Each structure stands twice: as C-alpha cells, then as structure tokens.
Amino acid sequence: EAQVTQNPRYLITVTGKKLTVTCSQNMNHEYMSWYRQDPGLGLRQIYYSMNVEVTDKGDVPEGYKVSRKEKRNFPLILESPSPNQTSLYFCASSFRPGGASGYTFGSGTRLTVV
Amino acid sequence: SQQGEEDPQALSIQEGENATMNCSYKTSINNLQWYRQNSGRGLVHLILIRSNEREKHSGRLRVTLDTSKKSSSLLITASRAADTASYFCATDAAGDYKLSFGAGTTVTVRA
C-alpha cells in the first residue's frame, strides 16, 4: 500500500530534550515536506526537500532541523523543544513540489512539550 | 503564510443536503487542491483543478475555479454522515515549493 508513515503518533516530552520524528514513504517520491497544524492557523510548512541531500526552509523553520540522506526518509529533528512547538505535525510527499497528483500525508504526530 | 482562506469556517447540514464551501487566494496559481481531514488525522487528497480549468467533478464532488476572482468552491452533493470532516483548500503558486493551505471549513452532517 502506498503510504507515508510517521512515528510516533503521540509524544509528550520535556523542554530541551532532543527528539526526532521519523517519516518514511514507499512511493519513490522526490519531494517531501513537513507541516505543523495549529488551531485557526491551518497548515504551515516547516521544511521541504526536493531530493536526496536537498533541503530548504519553509515558512516556520525556527527550532527545527531536517535531513534527507535517503529518498524514502525525511526525519524532523527538534534539538531543544520548547512549549511553543506543541502542535500536530504532518509529513507529506509528492512527485513534484506543487503536488500535481496531490500530496500523500502521514497520519500525524501529536507533540506536547511541557 | 496562508494563501487560501475558506468560508464559512463551520457548516452544519442535514444528511442528504448539499454542502458548499468557498476558498479565496491571493496570488497566481498553477493548481488548486481540496483535502479532507477527519478529526486530527492525516489529510486526504480529494480533487485537483488546474488554473486553465473552470470546473471538475469527482463522484459527489464538484469543484469550480474562477481565476479572475481568485476563488474556488467545493460542492458535496447528497451529503452523508461520513462526510463530517474538515475541508481545506491548498494552492500551488507559481515559484513556490509547497502547497499553501487555508484554515479550513469544518463540516458536520447530522443524521
């Protein structure tokens, strides 16, 4: 089944404790992206990757890092999480940035930073 | 940054009725897409309309696009309880490397 897999689904952590949210896709998509979703703000892009070893900042990159060492994986790293990073996070992938065939989204990771 | 803005924010209808929601955007686009999200789950792609298209159908979904007004509408006909969800429009703007999403319309279909 074609899918984007995110882990974990839920995570509660403390301020300053480094964490990684994993994302993997099995569709050979070149483009991958991370979004965060907050009430009333819709989805905002954090980082994106056009291909292996090619990543760039989205609209809200502060406090986040990413890497793209393999085509299928695009982990999101929070080196020193803060409470304002409490949010619902989504990984998405597509053949092209504009998603001419639409984006495929993961099921989401609900992160709480206390 | 939010490119699309949906209207209304929330919509409650009876099963069997039609649901219409609108999306306005600000810049030139390559395409506009609609997604559905069930209660905190991942978004599911519903339909895409390109900038040179005016109307598109998929099952009970009808999407229109008016590039002169920078607006789109999504019509769900003969709604069912399973259509209860949030609906988002997303735009692919020329030169952007992303889809830009609006804040969404929450649709509740009452049995």
CSV table of C-alpha atoms in Angstrom, one decimal:
chain,number,residue,atom,x,y,z
A,1,GLU,CA,0.0,0.0,0.0
A,2,ALA,CA,1.3,3.4,-1.0
A,3,GLN,CA,1.7,5.4,2.2
A,4,VAL,CA,3.6,7.9,4.3
A,5,THR,CA,4.5,6.5,7.7
A,6,GLN,CA,5.2,8.8,10.7
A,7,ASN,CA,6.3,7.8,14.1
A,8,PRO,CA,5.5,8.2,16.8
A,9,ARG,CA,1.8,9.1,16.7
A,10,TYR,CA,1.8,10.7,20.1
A,11,LEU,CA,4.7,12.1,22.1
A,12,ILE,CA,4.9,14.0,25.3
A,13,THR,CA,8.4,15.4,26.2
A,14,VAL,CA,10.0,18.0,28.4
A,15,THR,CA,11.5,21.3,27.4
A,16,GLY,CA,15.1,20.9,26.0
A,17,LYS,CA,15.1,17.2,25.4
A,18,LYS,CA,16.1,16.4,21.8
A,19,LEU,CA,13.6,14.4,19.8
A,20,THR,CA,13.2,13.0,16.3
A,21,VAL,CA,10.0,12.4,14.4
A,22,THR,CA,10.5,9.9,11.6
A,23,CYS,CA,8.8,10.0,8.2
A,24,SER,CA,9.1,7.3,5.5
A,25,GLN,CA,7.4,7.0,2.1
A,26,ASN,CA,7.3,4.0,-0.2
A,27,MET,CA,6.2,5.7,-3.4
A,28,ASN,CA,9.6,6.8,-4.7
A,29,HIS,CA,8.5,10.4,-4.3
A,30,GLU,CA,11.3,13.0,-4.8
A,31,TYR,CA,9.5,15.8,-2.9
A,32,MET,CA,8.9,15.6,0.9
A,33,SER,CA,7.7,18.2,3.3
A,34,TRP,CA,6.9,18.8,7.0
A,35,TYR,CA,3.9,20.9,8.1
A,36,ARG,CA,2.6,21.8,11.5
A,37,GLN,CA,-1.0,22.4,12.2
A,38,ASP,CA,-2.3,24.7,14.9
A,39,PRO,CA,-5.9,25.7,15.6
A,40,GLY,CA,-7.0,28.6,13.4
A,41,LEU,CA,-3.7,28.7,11.5
A,42,GLY,CA,-4.2,25.9,9.1
A,43,LEU,CA,-1.0,24.0,8.0
A,44,ARG,CA,2.3,25.8,7.8
A,45,GLN,CA,5.3,24.4,6.1
A,46,ILE,CA,8.4,23.9,8.3
A,47,TYR,CA,10.9,22.4,5.8
A,48,TYR,CA,10.9,20.7,2.5
A,49,SER,CA,13.2,18.5,0.4
A,50,MET,CA,13.3,18.4,-3.4
A,51,ASN,CA,15.5,15.3,-3.4
A,52,VAL,CA,18.3,13.5,-1.5
A,53,GLU,CA,20.6,15.9,0.2
A,54,VAL,CA,18.5,18.9,-1.0
A,55,THR,CA,16.5,20.6,1.8
A,56,ASP,CA,15.3,24.1,2.4
A,57,LYS,CA,13.3,26.2,4.9
A,58,GLY,CA,9.6,26.7,4.7
A,59,ASP,CA,7.6,29.3,6.5
A,60,VAL,CA,8.3,28.4,10.1
A,61,PRO,CA,11.7,26.6,10.3
A,62,GLU,CA,13.0,28.1,13.6
A,63,GLY,CA,13.7,25.4,16.1
A,64,TYR,CA,13.7,22.5,13.6
A,65,LYS,CA,16.2,20.6,11.6
A,66,VAL,CA,15.8,18.0,8.9
A,67,SER,CA,17.9,15.7,6.8
A,68,ARG,CA,17.4,13.7,3.6
A,69,LYS,CA,20.1,11.1,3.4
A,70,GLU,CA,17.9,8.6,1.6
A,71,LYS,CA,15.0,9.2,-0.8
A,72,ARG,CA,12.4,7.5,1.3
A,73,ASN,CA,13.2,9.1,4.7
A,74,PHE,CA,12.8,12.6,5.9
A,75,PRO,CA,13.1,12.9,9.7
A,76,LEU,CA,12.2,16.1,11.6
A,77,ILE,CA,14.6,16.9,14.5
A,78,LEU,CA,13.8,19.2,17.4
A,79,GLU,CA,17.2,19.7,19.1
A,80,SER,CA,15.8,21.7,22.1
A,81,PRO,CA,12.0,21.6,22.1
A,82,SER,CA,10.0,24.4,23.7
A,83,PRO,CA,6.3,24.6,24.6
A,84,ASN,CA,5.5,26.7,21.6
A,85,GLN,CA,6.4,23.7,19.4
A,86,THR,CA,3.4,21.8,20.9
A,87,SER,CA,1.5,21.0,17.8
A,88,LEU,CA,0.2,18.4,15.3
A,89,TYR,CA,2.9,17.6,12.8
A,90,PHE,CA,2.4,16.1,9.3
A,91,CYS,CA,4.8,14.7,6.8
A,92,ALA,CA,3.8,14.8,3.2
A,93,SER,CA,5.3,13.6,-0.1
A,94,SER,CA,4.7,14.0,-3.8
A,95,PHE,CA,6.4,13.6,-7.1
A,96,ARG,CA,6.7,17.3,-7.5
A,97,PRO,CA,6.5,20.3,-5.1
A,98,GLY,CA,3.2,21.6,-6.4
A,99,GLY,CA,1.8,18.1,-6.0
A,100,ALA,CA,0.3,17.8,-9.4
A,101,SER,CA,-1.1,14.5,-8.4
A,102,GLY,CA,-1.8,15.6,-4.8
A,103,TYR,CA,0.2,15.2,-1.7
A,104,THR,CA,0.1,12.0,0.4
A,105,PHE,CA,0.1,12.8,4.1
A,106,GLY,CA,1.2,10.7,7.0
A,107,SER,CA,-1.3,10.2,9.9
A,108,GLY,CA,0.3,12.9,12.0
A,109,THR,CA,2.3,13.2,15.2
A,110,ARG,CA,0.8,15.0,18.1
A,111,LEU,CA,3.6,16.5,20.1
A,112,THR,CA,3.3,18.1,23.6
A,113,VAL,CA,6.2,19.9,25.1
A,114,VAL,CA,5.9,20.6,28.8
B,1,SER,CA,1.9,32.0,5.1
B,2,GLN,CA,-1.8,31.2,4.4
B,3,GLN,CA,-2.6,31.6,0.8
B,4,GLY,CA,-6.2,30.3,0.8
B,5,GLU,CA,-9.0,31.3,3.1
B,6,GLU,CA,-12.1,29.2,3.4
B,7,ASP,CA,-15.6,30.3,4.0
B,8,PRO,CA,-17.6,29.5,6.1
B,9,GLN,CA,-15.4,28.4,9.0
B,10,ALA,CA,-18.1,25.9,10.0
B,11,LEU,CA,-21.1,24.4,8.3
B,12,SER,CA,-23.8,22.1,9.8
B,13,ILE,CA,-26.2,20.4,7.4
B,14,GLN,CA,-28.7,17.5,7.4
B,15,GLU,CA,-27.9,14.2,5.7
B,16,GLY,CA,-28.9,14.3,2.1
B,17,GLU,CA,-28.4,18.1,1.7
B,18,ASN,CA,-25.6,19.7,-0.3
B,19,ALA,CA,-22.6,21.4,1.3
B,20,THR,CA,-20.9,24.3,-0.4
B,21,MET,CA,-17.7,25.9,0.8
B,22,ASN,CA,-15.5,28.6,-0.7
B,23,CYS,CA,-11.9,29.4,-0.9
B,24,SER,CA,-10.2,32.6,-1.8
B,25,TYR,CA,-6.5,33.0,-2.6
B,26,LYS,CA,-4.1,35.9,-3.3
B,27,THR,CA,-1.6,35.1,-6.0
B,28,SER,CA,-1.4,33.4,-9.3
B,29,ILE,CA,-1.6,29.6,-9.1
B,30,ASN,CA,-0.7,26.5,-11.1
B,31,ASN,CA,-3.4,24.5,-9.5
B,32,LEU,CA,-5.8,24.4,-6.5
B,33,GLN,CA,-6.5,21.3,-4.5
B,34,TRP,CA,-9.0,20.2,-1.9
B,35,TYR,CA,-8.3,17.9,1.0
B,36,ARG,CA,-10.3,16.3,3.7
B,37,GLN,CA,-9.2,15.8,7.3
B,38,ASN,CA,-11.1,13.6,9.8
B,39,SER,CA,-10.6,14.7,13.4
B,40,GLY,CA,-6.9,15.2,13.8
B,41,ARG,CA,-5.9,12.5,11.2
B,42,GLY,CA,-3.9,13.0,8.1
B,43,LEU,CA,-5.2,14.9,5.2
B,44,VAL,CA,-6.6,13.1,2.2
B,45,HIS,CA,-6.4,14.5,-1.3
B,46,LEU,CA,-9.9,14.9,-2.8
B,47,ILE,CA,-9.5,16.7,-6.1
B,48,LEU,CA,-7.2,19.0,-8.1
B,49,ILE,CA,-8.2,21.6,-10.6
B,50,ARG,CA,-5.6,23.3,-12.8
B,51,SER,CA,-5.5,27.0,-13.5
B,52,ASN,CA,-6.8,26.6,-17.0
B,53,GLU,CA,-9.9,24.6,-15.9
B,54,ARG,CA,-13.2,26.0,-14.7
B,55,GLU,CA,-15.0,23.0,-13.3
B,56,LYS,CA,-14.2,19.5,-12.3
B,57,HIS,CA,-16.2,16.6,-11.0
B,58,SER,CA,-15.3,13.5,-9.0
B,59,GLY,CA,-18.1,11.4,-7.7
B,60,ARG,CA,-20.3,13.6,-5.4
B,61,LEU,CA,-17.7,16.4,-5.5
B,62,ARG,CA,-17.8,19.4,-7.8
B,63,VAL,CA,-15.1,22.0,-7.8
B,64,THR,CA,-15.2,25.3,-9.6
B,65,LEU,CA,-12.3,27.7,-10.1
B,66,ASP,CA,-12.6,31.4,-11.1
B,67,THR,CA,-9.0,32.7,-11.6
B,68,SER,CA,-10.3,36.2,-12.3
B,69,LYS,CA,-11.8,36.4,-8.8
B,70,LYS,CA,-9.1,34.2,-7.3
B,71,SER,CA,-11.7,31.9,-5.8
B,72,SER,CA,-12.8,28.3,-5.8
B,73,SER,CA,-15.8,26.4,-4.4
B,74,LEU,CA,-16.3,22.8,-3.4
B,75,LEU,CA,-19.7,21.3,-3.5
B,76,ILE,CA,-20.5,18.0,-1.9
B,77,THR,CA,-23.9,16.7,-3.1
B,78,ALA,CA,-26.2,14.3,-1.1
B,79,SER,CA,-24.1,14.5,2.0
B,80,ARG,CA,-23.6,11.6,4.3
B,81,ALA,CA,-22.6,11.3,8.0
B,82,ALA,CA,-19.2,10.0,6.8
B,83,ASP,CA,-18.6,13.4,5.1
B,84,THR,CA,-18.3,15.0,8.5
B,85,ALA,CA,-14.7,16.4,8.5
B,86,SER,CA,-12.7,19.5,7.9
B,87,TYR,CA,-12.0,20.5,4.4
B,88,PHE,CA,-9.0,22.5,3.2
B,89,CYS,CA,-8.2,24.2,0.0
B,90,ALA,CA,-4.5,24.3,-0.9
B,91,THR,CA,-2.8,26.3,-3.7
B,92,ASP,CA,0.2,25.6,-5.7
B,93,ALA,CA,1.5,29.1,-6.6
B,94,ALA,CA,4.0,29.7,-9.4
B,95,GLY,CA,7.5,29.8,-8.0
B,96,ASP,CA,6.6,28.2,-4.6
B,97,TYR,CA,7.9,24.9,-3.5
B,98,LYS,CA,4.9,24.0,-1.4
B,99,LEU,CA,1.2,23.8,-1.1
B,100,SER,CA,-0.3,26.7,0.9
B,101,PHE,CA,-3.3,25.7,3.0
B,102,GLY,CA,-6.1,27.7,4.4
B,103,ALA,CA,-7.5,27.3,7.9
B,104,GLY,CA,-10.3,25.0,6.7
B,105,THR,CA,-14.1,24.6,6.8
B,106,THR,CA,-15.5,22.2,9.4
B,107,VAL,CA,-18.5,20.3,8.1
B,108,THR,CA,-20.9,18.5,10.3
B,109,VAL,CA,-23.5,16.3,8.7
B,110,ARG,CA,-26.4,15.5,11.0
B,111,ALA,CA,-28.2,12.2,10.7
